[in-house]
Coordinates of C-alpha atoms in Angstrom, one line a residue:
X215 CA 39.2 51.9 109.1
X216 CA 40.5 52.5 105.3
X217 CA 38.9 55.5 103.4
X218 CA 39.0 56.4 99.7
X219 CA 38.0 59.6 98.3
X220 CA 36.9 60.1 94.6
X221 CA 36.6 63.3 93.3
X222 CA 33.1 63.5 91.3
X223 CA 33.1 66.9 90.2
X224 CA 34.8 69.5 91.9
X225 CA 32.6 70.2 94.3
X226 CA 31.5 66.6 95.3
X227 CA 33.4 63.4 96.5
X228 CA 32.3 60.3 97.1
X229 CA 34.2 58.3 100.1
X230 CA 34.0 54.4 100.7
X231 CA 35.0 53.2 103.6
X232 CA 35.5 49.9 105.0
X233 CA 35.3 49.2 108.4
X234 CA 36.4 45.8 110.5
X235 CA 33.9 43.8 112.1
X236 CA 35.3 44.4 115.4
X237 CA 35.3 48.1 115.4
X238 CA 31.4 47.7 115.9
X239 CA 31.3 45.5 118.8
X240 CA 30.4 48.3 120.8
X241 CA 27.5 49.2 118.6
X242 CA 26.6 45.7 119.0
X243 CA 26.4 45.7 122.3
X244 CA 24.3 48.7 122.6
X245 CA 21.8 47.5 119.9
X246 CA 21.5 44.1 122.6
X247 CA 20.9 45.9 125.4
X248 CA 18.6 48.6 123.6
X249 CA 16.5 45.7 122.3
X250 CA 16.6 43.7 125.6
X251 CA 14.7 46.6 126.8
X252 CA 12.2 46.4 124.6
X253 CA 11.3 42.9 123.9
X254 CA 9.0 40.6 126.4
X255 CA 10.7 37.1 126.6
X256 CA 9.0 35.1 129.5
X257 CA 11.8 34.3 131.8
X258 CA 13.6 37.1 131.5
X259 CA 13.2 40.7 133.2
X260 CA 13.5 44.0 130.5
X261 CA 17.0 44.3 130.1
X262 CA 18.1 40.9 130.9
X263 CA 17.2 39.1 127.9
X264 CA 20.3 37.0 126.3
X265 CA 22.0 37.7 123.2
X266 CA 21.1 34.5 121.7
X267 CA 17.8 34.5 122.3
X268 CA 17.3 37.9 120.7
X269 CA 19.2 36.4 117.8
X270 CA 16.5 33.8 118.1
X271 CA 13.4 35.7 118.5
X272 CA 14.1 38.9 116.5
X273 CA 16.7 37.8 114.5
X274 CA 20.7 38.9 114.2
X275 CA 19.3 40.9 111.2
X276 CA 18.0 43.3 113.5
X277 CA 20.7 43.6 115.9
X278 CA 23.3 44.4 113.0
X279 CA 20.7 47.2 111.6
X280 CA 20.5 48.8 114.8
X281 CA 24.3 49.1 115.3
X282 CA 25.3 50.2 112.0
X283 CA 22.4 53.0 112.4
X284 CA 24.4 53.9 115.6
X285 CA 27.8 53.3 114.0
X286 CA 27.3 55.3 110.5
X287 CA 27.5 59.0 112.4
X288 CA 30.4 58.6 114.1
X289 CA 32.3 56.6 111.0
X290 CA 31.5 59.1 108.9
X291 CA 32.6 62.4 111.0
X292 CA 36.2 60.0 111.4
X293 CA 35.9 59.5 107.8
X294 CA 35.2 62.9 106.9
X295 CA 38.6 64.2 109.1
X296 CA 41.0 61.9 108.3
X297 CA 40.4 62.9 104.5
X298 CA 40.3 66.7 105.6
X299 CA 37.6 67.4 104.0
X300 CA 35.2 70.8 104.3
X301 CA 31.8 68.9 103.5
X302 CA 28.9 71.2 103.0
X303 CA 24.9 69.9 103.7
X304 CA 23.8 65.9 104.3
X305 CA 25.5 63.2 102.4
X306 CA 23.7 60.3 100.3
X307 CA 25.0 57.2 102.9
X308 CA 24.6 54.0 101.3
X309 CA 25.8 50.4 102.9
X310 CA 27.4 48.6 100.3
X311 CA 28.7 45.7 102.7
X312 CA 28.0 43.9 105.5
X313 CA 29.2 40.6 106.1
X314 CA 28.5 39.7 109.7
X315 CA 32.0 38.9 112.1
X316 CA 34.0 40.0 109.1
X317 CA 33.3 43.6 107.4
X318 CA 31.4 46.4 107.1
X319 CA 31.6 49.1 104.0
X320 CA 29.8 52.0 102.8
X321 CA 29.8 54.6 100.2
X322 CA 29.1 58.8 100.9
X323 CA 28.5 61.5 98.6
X324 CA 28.3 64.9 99.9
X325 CA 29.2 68.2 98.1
X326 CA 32.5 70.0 99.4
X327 CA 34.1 73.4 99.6
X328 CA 36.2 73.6 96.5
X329 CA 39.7 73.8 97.6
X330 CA 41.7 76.7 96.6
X331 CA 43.8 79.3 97.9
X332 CA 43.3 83.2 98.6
X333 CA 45.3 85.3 96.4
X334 CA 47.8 87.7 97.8
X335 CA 45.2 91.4 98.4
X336 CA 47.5 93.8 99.1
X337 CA 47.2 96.5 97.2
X338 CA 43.7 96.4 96.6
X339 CA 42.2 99.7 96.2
X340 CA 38.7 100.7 96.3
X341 CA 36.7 103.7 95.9
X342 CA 33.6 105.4 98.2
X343 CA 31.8 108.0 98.4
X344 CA 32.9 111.3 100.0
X345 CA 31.5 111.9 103.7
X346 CA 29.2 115.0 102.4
X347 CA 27.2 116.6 104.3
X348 CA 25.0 118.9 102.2
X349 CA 22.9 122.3 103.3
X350 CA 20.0 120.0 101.6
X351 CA 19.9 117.0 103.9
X352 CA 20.8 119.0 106.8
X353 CA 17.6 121.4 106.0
X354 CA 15.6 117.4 105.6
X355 CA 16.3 115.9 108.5
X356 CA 15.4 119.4 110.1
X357 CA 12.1 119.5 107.9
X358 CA 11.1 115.8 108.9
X359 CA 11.7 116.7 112.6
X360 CA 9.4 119.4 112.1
X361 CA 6.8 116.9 110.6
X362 CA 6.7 114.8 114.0
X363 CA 5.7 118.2 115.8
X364 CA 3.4 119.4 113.4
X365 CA -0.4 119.8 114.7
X366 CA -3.6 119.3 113.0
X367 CA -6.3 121.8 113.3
X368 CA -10.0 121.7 112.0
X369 CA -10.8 123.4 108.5
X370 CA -14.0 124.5 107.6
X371 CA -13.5 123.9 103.6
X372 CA -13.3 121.3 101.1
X373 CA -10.9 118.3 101.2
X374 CA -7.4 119.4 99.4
X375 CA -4.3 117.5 98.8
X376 CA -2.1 117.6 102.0
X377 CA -5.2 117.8 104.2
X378 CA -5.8 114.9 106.8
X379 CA -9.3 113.5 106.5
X380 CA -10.8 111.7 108.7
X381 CA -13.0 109.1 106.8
X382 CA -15.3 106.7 107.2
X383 CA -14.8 103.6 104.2
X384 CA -17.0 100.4 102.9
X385 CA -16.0 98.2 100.8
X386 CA -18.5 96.0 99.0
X387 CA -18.3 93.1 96.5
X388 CA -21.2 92.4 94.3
X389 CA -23.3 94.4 97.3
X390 CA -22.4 92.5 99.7
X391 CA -19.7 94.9 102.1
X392 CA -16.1 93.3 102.8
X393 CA -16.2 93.5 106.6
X394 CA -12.5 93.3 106.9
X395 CA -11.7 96.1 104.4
X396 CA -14.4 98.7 105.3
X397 CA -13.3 100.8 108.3
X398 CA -14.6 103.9 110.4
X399 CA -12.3 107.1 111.8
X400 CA -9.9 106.7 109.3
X401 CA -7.0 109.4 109.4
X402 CA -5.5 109.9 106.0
X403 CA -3.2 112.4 104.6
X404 CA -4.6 113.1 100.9
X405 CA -2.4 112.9 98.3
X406 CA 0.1 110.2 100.4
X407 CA -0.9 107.3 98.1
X408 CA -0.1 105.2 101.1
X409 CA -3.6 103.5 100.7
X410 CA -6.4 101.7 98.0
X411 CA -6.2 103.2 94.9
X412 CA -8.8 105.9 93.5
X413 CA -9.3 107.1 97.8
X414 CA -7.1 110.2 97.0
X415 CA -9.0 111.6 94.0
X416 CA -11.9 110.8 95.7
X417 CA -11.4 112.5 98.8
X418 CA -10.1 115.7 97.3
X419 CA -13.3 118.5 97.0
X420 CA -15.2 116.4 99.6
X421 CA -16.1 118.9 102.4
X422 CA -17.4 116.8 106.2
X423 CA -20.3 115.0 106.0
X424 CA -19.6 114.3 101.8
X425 CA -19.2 111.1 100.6
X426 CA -18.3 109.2 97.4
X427 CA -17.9 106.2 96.3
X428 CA -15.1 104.5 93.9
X429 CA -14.0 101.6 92.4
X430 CA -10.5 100.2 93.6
X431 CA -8.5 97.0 94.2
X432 CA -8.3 96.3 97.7
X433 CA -5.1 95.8 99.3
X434 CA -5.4 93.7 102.1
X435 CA -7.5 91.2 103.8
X436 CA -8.7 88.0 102.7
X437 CA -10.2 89.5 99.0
X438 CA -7.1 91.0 98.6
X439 CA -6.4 92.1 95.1
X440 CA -10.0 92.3 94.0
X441 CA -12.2 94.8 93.0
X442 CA -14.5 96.5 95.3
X443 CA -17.2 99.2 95.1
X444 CA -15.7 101.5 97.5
X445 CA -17.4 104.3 99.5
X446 CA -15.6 107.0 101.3
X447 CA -17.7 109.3 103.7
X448 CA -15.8 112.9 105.3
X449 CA -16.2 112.9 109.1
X450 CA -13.7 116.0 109.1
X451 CA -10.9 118.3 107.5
X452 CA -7.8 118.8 109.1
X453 CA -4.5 121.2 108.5
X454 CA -1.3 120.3 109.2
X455 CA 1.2 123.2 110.9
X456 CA 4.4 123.1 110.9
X457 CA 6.0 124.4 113.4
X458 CA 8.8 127.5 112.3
X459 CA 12.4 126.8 112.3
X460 CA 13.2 129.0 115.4
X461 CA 14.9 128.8 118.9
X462 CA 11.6 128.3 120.2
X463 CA 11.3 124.9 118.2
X464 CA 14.8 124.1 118.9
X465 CA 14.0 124.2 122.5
X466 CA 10.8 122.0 121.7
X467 CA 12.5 119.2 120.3
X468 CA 15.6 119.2 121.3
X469 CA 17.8 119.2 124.6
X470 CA 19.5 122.7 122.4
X471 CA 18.7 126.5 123.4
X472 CA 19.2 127.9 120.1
X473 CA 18.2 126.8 116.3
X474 CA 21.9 127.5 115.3
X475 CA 22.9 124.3 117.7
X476 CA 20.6 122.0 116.7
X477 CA 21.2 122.4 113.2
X478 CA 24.9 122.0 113.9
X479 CA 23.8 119.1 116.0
X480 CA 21.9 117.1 113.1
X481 CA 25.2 118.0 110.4
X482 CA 27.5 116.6 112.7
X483 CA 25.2 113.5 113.3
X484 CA 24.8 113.0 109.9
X485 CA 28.7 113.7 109.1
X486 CA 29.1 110.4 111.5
X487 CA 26.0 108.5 109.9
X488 CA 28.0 109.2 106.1
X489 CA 31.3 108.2 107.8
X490 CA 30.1 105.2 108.8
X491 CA 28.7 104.1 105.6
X492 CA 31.9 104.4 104.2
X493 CA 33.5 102.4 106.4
X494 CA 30.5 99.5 105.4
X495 CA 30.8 100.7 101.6
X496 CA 34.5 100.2 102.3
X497 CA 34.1 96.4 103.5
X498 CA 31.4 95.6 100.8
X499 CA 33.9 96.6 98.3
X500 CA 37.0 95.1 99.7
X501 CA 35.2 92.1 99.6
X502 CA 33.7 92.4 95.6
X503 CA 37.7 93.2 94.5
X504 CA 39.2 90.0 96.4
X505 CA 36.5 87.8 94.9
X506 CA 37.0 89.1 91.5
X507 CA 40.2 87.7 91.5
X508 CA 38.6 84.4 92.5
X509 CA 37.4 81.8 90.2
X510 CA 36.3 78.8 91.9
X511 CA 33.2 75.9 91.4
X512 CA 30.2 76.5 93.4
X513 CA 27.8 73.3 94.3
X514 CA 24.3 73.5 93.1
X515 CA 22.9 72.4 95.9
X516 CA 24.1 75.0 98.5
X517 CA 23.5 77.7 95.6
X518 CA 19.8 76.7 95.7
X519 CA 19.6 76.3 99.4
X520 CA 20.8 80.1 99.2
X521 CA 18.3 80.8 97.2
X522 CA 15.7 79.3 98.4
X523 CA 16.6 81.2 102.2
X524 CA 16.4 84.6 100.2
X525 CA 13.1 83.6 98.9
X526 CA 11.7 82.4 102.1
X527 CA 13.2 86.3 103.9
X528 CA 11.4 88.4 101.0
X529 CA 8.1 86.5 101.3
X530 CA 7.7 87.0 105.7
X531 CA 8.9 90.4 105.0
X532 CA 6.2 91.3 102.4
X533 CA 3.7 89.2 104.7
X534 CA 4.3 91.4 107.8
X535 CA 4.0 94.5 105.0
X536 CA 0.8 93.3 104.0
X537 CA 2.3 93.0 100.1
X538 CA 2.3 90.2 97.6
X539 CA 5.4 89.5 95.5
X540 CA 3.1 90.7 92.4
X541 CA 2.8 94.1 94.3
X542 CA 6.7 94.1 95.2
X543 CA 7.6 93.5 91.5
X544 CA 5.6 96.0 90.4
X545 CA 7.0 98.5 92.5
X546 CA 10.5 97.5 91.7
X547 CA 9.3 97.3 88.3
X548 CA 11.0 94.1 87.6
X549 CA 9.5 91.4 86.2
X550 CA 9.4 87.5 87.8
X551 CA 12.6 86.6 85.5
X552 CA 14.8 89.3 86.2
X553 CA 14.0 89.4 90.1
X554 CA 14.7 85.5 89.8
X555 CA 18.0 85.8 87.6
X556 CA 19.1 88.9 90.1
X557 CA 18.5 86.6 93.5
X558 CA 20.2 83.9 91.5
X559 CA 23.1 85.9 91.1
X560 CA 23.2 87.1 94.5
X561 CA 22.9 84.1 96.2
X562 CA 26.4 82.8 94.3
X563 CA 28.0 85.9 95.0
X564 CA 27.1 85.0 99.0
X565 CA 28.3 81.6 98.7
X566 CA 31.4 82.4 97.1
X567 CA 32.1 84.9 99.7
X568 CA 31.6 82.4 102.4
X569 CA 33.8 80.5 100.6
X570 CA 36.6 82.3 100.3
X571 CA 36.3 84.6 104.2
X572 CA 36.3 80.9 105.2
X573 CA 39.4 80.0 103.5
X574 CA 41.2 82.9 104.2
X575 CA 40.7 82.4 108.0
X576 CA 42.6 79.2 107.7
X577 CA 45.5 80.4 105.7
X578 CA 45.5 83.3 108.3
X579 CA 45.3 80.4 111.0
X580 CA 42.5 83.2 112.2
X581 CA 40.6 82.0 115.9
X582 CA 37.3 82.8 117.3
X583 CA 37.9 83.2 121.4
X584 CA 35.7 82.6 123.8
X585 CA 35.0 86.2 124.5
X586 CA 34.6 87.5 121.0
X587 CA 31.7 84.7 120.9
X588 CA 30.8 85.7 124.3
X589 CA 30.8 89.6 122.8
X590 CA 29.2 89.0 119.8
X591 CA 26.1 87.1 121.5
X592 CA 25.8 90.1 123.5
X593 CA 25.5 92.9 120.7
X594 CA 23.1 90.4 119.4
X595 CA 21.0 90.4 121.9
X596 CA 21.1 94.1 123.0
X597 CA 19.8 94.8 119.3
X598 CA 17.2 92.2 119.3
X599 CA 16.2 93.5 123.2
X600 CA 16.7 90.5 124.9
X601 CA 19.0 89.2 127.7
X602 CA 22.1 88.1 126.5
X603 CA 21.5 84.2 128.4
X604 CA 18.7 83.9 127.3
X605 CA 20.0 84.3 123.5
X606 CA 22.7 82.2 124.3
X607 CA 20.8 79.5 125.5
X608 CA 18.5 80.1 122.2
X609 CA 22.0 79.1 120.5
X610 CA 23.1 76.5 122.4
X611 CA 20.0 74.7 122.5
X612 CA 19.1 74.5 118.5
X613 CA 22.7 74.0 117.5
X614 CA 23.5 77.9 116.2
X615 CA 26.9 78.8 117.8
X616 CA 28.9 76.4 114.8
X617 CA 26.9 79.2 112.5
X618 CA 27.7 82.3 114.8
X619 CA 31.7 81.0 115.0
X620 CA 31.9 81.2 111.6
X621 CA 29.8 84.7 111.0
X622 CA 32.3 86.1 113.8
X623 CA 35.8 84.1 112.1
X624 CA 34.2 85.3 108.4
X625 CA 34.3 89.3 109.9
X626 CA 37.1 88.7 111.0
X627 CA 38.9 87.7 107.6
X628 CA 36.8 90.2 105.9
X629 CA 38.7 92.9 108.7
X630 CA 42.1 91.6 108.0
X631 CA 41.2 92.6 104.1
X632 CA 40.4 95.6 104.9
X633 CA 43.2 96.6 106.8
X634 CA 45.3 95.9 103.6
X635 CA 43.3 98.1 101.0
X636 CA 43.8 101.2 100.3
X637 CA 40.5 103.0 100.5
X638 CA 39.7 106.2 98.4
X639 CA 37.1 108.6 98.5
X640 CA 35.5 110.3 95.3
X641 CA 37.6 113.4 95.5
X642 CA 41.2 111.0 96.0
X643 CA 41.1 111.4 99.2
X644 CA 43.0 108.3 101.5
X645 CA 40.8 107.1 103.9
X646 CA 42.1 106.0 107.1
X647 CA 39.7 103.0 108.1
X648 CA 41.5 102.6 111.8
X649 CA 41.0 106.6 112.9
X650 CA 37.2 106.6 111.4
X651 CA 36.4 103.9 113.6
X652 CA 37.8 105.2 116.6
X653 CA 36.7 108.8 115.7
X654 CA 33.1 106.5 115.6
X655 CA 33.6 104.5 118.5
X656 CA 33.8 107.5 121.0
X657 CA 31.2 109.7 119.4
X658 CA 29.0 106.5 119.7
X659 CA 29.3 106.5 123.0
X660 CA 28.2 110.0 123.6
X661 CA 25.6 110.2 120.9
X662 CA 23.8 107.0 123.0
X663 CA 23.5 109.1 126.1
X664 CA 21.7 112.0 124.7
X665 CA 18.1 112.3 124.2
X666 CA 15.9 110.6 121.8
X667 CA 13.3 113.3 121.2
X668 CA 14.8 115.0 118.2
X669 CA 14.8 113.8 114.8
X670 CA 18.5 113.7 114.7
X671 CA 18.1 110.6 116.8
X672 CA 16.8 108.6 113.6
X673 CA 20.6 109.1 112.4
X674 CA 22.1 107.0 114.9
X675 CA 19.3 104.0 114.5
X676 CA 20.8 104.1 110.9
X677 CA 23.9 104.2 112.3
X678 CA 23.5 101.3 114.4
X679 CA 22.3 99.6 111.1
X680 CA 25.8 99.6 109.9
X681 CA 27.0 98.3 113.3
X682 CA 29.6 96.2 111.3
X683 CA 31.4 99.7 111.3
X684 CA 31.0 100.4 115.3
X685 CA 32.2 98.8 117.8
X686 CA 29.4 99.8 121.2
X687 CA 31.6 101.5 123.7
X688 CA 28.5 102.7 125.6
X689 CA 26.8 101.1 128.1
X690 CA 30.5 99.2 129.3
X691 CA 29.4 98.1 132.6
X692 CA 26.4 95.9 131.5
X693 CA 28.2 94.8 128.2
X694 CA 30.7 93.7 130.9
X695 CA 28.2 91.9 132.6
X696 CA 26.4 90.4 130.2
X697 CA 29.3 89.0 128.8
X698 CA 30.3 87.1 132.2
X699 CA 26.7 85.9 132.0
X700 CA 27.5 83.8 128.4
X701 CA 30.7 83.1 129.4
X702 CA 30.0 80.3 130.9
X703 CA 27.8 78.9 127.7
X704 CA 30.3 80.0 125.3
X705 CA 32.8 78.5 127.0
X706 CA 34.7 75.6 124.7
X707 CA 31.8 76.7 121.9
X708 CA 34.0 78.2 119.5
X709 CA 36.7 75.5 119.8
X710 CA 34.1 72.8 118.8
X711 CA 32.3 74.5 116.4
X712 CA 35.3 76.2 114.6
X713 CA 36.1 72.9 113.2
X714 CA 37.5 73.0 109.6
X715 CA 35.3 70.2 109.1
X716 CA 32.3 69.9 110.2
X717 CA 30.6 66.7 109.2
X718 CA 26.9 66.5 109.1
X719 CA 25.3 63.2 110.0
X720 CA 24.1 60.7 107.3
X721 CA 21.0 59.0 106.8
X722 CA 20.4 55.9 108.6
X723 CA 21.1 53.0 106.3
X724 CA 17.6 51.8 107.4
X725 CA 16.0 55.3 106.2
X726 CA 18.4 55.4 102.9
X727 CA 16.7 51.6 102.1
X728 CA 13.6 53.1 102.6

């Protein structure tokens, strides 16, 4: 087989290879046995019909479709190695010759990483924020712990803002009511602005048994967006009381006998939640100084397919909020041409960072083993809440583990970047990545074994957020486990799906005439 690459634009080849007759005799004969099976001949059993006769009856035509459909995969991938080629989406296959018993040729144009090399990053230096924890945030996450033990008692008085009301609301449309916007025993805290519009200056100097009524643009539902005649009856007024900040409370909400201990309890959780933002700050920014001092071609194509995934996340997100994009814009105060130049340039940014964690990894001759795959399916699936098998299976099954090699081979790049910049706080301050982590790791550990009943328990969810930053040291035994369970699935994964170039399958030729 001879291949020839031409380079189209930077970011796009197109090969031609030609292929000797004889190299698809085995495509042949699995085309003549595939159509044996199918056609009736009388005479002859399924299966057992002659080769000349199926030249006869369906025609050789046929027969040489069928086995360059089944040829043109595994030409290409060969194609596609030999020429060492990091090909990126479907190529455009075209068959340019076929000559039957003498050759066969066809054309491929696929887009390409651009090829380059990573520039020397040591000495990179970047800056974060200082691991502050103020008397203010302490005295908020103390406050909002507080809230969540707060208790509502009846109040014999007007509606005023703070109050919870507890309202009955239709909403009607040229008279006729809106069924799946008008609602009875609703609890709502007055002056939240967490629902329709106009409902909080309604509400307020309503006493139980008041009512009003208001016009608003409703915000869910099928009508959502237009304008209703909305009327808002008081079934009751409620207080809210907050609990004091006393041993008492401390004992209420916490596992901690005095107030003094829990509130060092929430500063040193939140001394470990600021830490460990710096170590993802840290990363974030290690990566935005190497790629600065990268300059390469990105293909159109993967930039809108980027795009168009970002586009396709924001929309189910604002669908499960109940939101439109007009209401997110407007809350963002952006308008559609900013929020589309901003995704724009974000989905480049991730591109070219793919691009160039993925070419570092090879100069670094960087590996994914079996039980880093085997590990990383497991923290998947613990945060997700499913069994680890049954994610891996997931994975295995709809072709995911070539994308989670390279998300794993990617971090790992992205850690070997880190370890060679210097990172800073605000104040000057060195900051020593390796003993942050571990200082992380092991409070980790402890922090998951305490109770979840306090507010300082929100902390570590935010934590885990950043879970780039900590490595899970808790629950050892069944991360053990778990990970002997995948084994098995991951085992030779990363080896296949690590390849430096992973060829996806062309068109059949049949289709591409089409």
């Amino acid at each position: 087989m001879k291949t020839d690459v031409e380079e189209l634009t930077p970011t796009r080849v197109k090969l031609t290879v030609e292929v000797p007759f004889d190299e698809l005799k085995p495509n042949l004969d699995k085309a003549y046995k595939e159509i044996s099976q199918q056609v009736r001949i009388k005479g002859f059993r399924p299966g057992k019909v002659p080769a000349p006769l199926i030249d006869k009856y369906v025609g050789r035509g046929a027969v040489l479709q069928e086995a360059v459909n089944d040829a043109l995969p595994g030409l290409y991938g060969r194609a596609v190695e030999e020429s060492e080629l990091f090909v990126l989406g479907q190529p455009e296959v075209e068959v340019t010759e076929l000559e039957d018993g003498t050759q066969f040729a066809f054309t491929a144009e696929v887009d390409i990483r651009p090829k380059f090399e990573v520039p020397d990053y040591d000495g990179l230096e970047v800056v974060v924020d200082d691991a502050e924890v103020t008397d203010e945030q302490v005295e908020e996450t103390l406050g909002n712990l507080r809230e969540r033990f707060a208790s509502l008692t009846t109040a014999e008085r007007a509606v005023e803002e703070g109050d919870f009301a507890t309202v009955d609301l239709v909403a009607r449309i040229d008279g006729e009511e809106v069924e799946d916007a008008s609602t009875s025993g609703y609890s709502y805290e007055v002056g939240s602005k967490s629902a329709v519009e106009g409902l909080d200056d309604a509400l307020i100097g309503l006493a139980a048994g008041e009512e009003a009524t208001f016009t608003g643009a409703l915000t869910g539902g099928e009508r959502a967006g237009e304008e209703a005649e909305i009327t808002a009856t008081v079934q009751s007024v409620k207080i809210k009381n907050l609990p004091d900040l006393d041993d008492e409370f401390a004992q209420l909400a916490s596992e901690f006998d005095t107030i003094d201990e829990l509130r060092d309890d929430v500063r040193t959780r939140l001394g470990r939640q600021v830490k460990a933002q710096q170590l993802s700050d840290a990363r974030d920014k290690a990566l935005e100084a190497l790629l600065e001092k990268v300059d390469i071609p990105l293909p159109d194509a993967v930039v809108d397919e980027e795009v168009g995934r970002r586009n396709q996340q924001l929309e189910q997100q604002l669908q499960m909020a109940g939101m439109t994009k007009e209401d997110y814009l407007k809350d963002e105060e952006k308008s559609e041409e900013e929020f589309d130049t901003e995704v724009a340039d974000a989905a480049r940014l991730a591109v070219k960072g793919g691009f160039v964690l993925d070419q570092l990894a090879v100069q670094e001759e960087l590996n994914v083993e079996n039980e880093e795959l085997s590990e990383y399916v497991v923290t998947q699936a613990m945060q997700m809440g499913v069994q680890p098998q049954q994610l891996a299976q997931y994975l295995t099954e709809n072709n995911q583990l070539p994308a989670i090699v390279s998300e794993v081979l990617r971090s790992k790049a992205l850690n070997l970047v880190v370890e060679h910049v210097t990172v800073k706080d605000e104040s000057g301050n060195v900051i020593d990545v390796e003993a942050v982590q571990r200082e992380l790791n092991g409070e980790t550990a402890d922090a998951e074994t305490e109770t979840a009943e306090t507010e300082t328990a929100e902390t570590e969810t935010e934590t885990a957020e950043t879970a780039e930053t900590a490595e899970a040291t808790d629950q050892a035994e069944e991360t053990e486990q778990a990970e002997a369970e995948t084994e098995e699935t991951a085992e030779g994964a990363a080896e296949a799906a690590a390849d430096e170039s992973p060829a996806a399958e062309p068109e059949s030729a049949q289709d591409k005439s089409s």
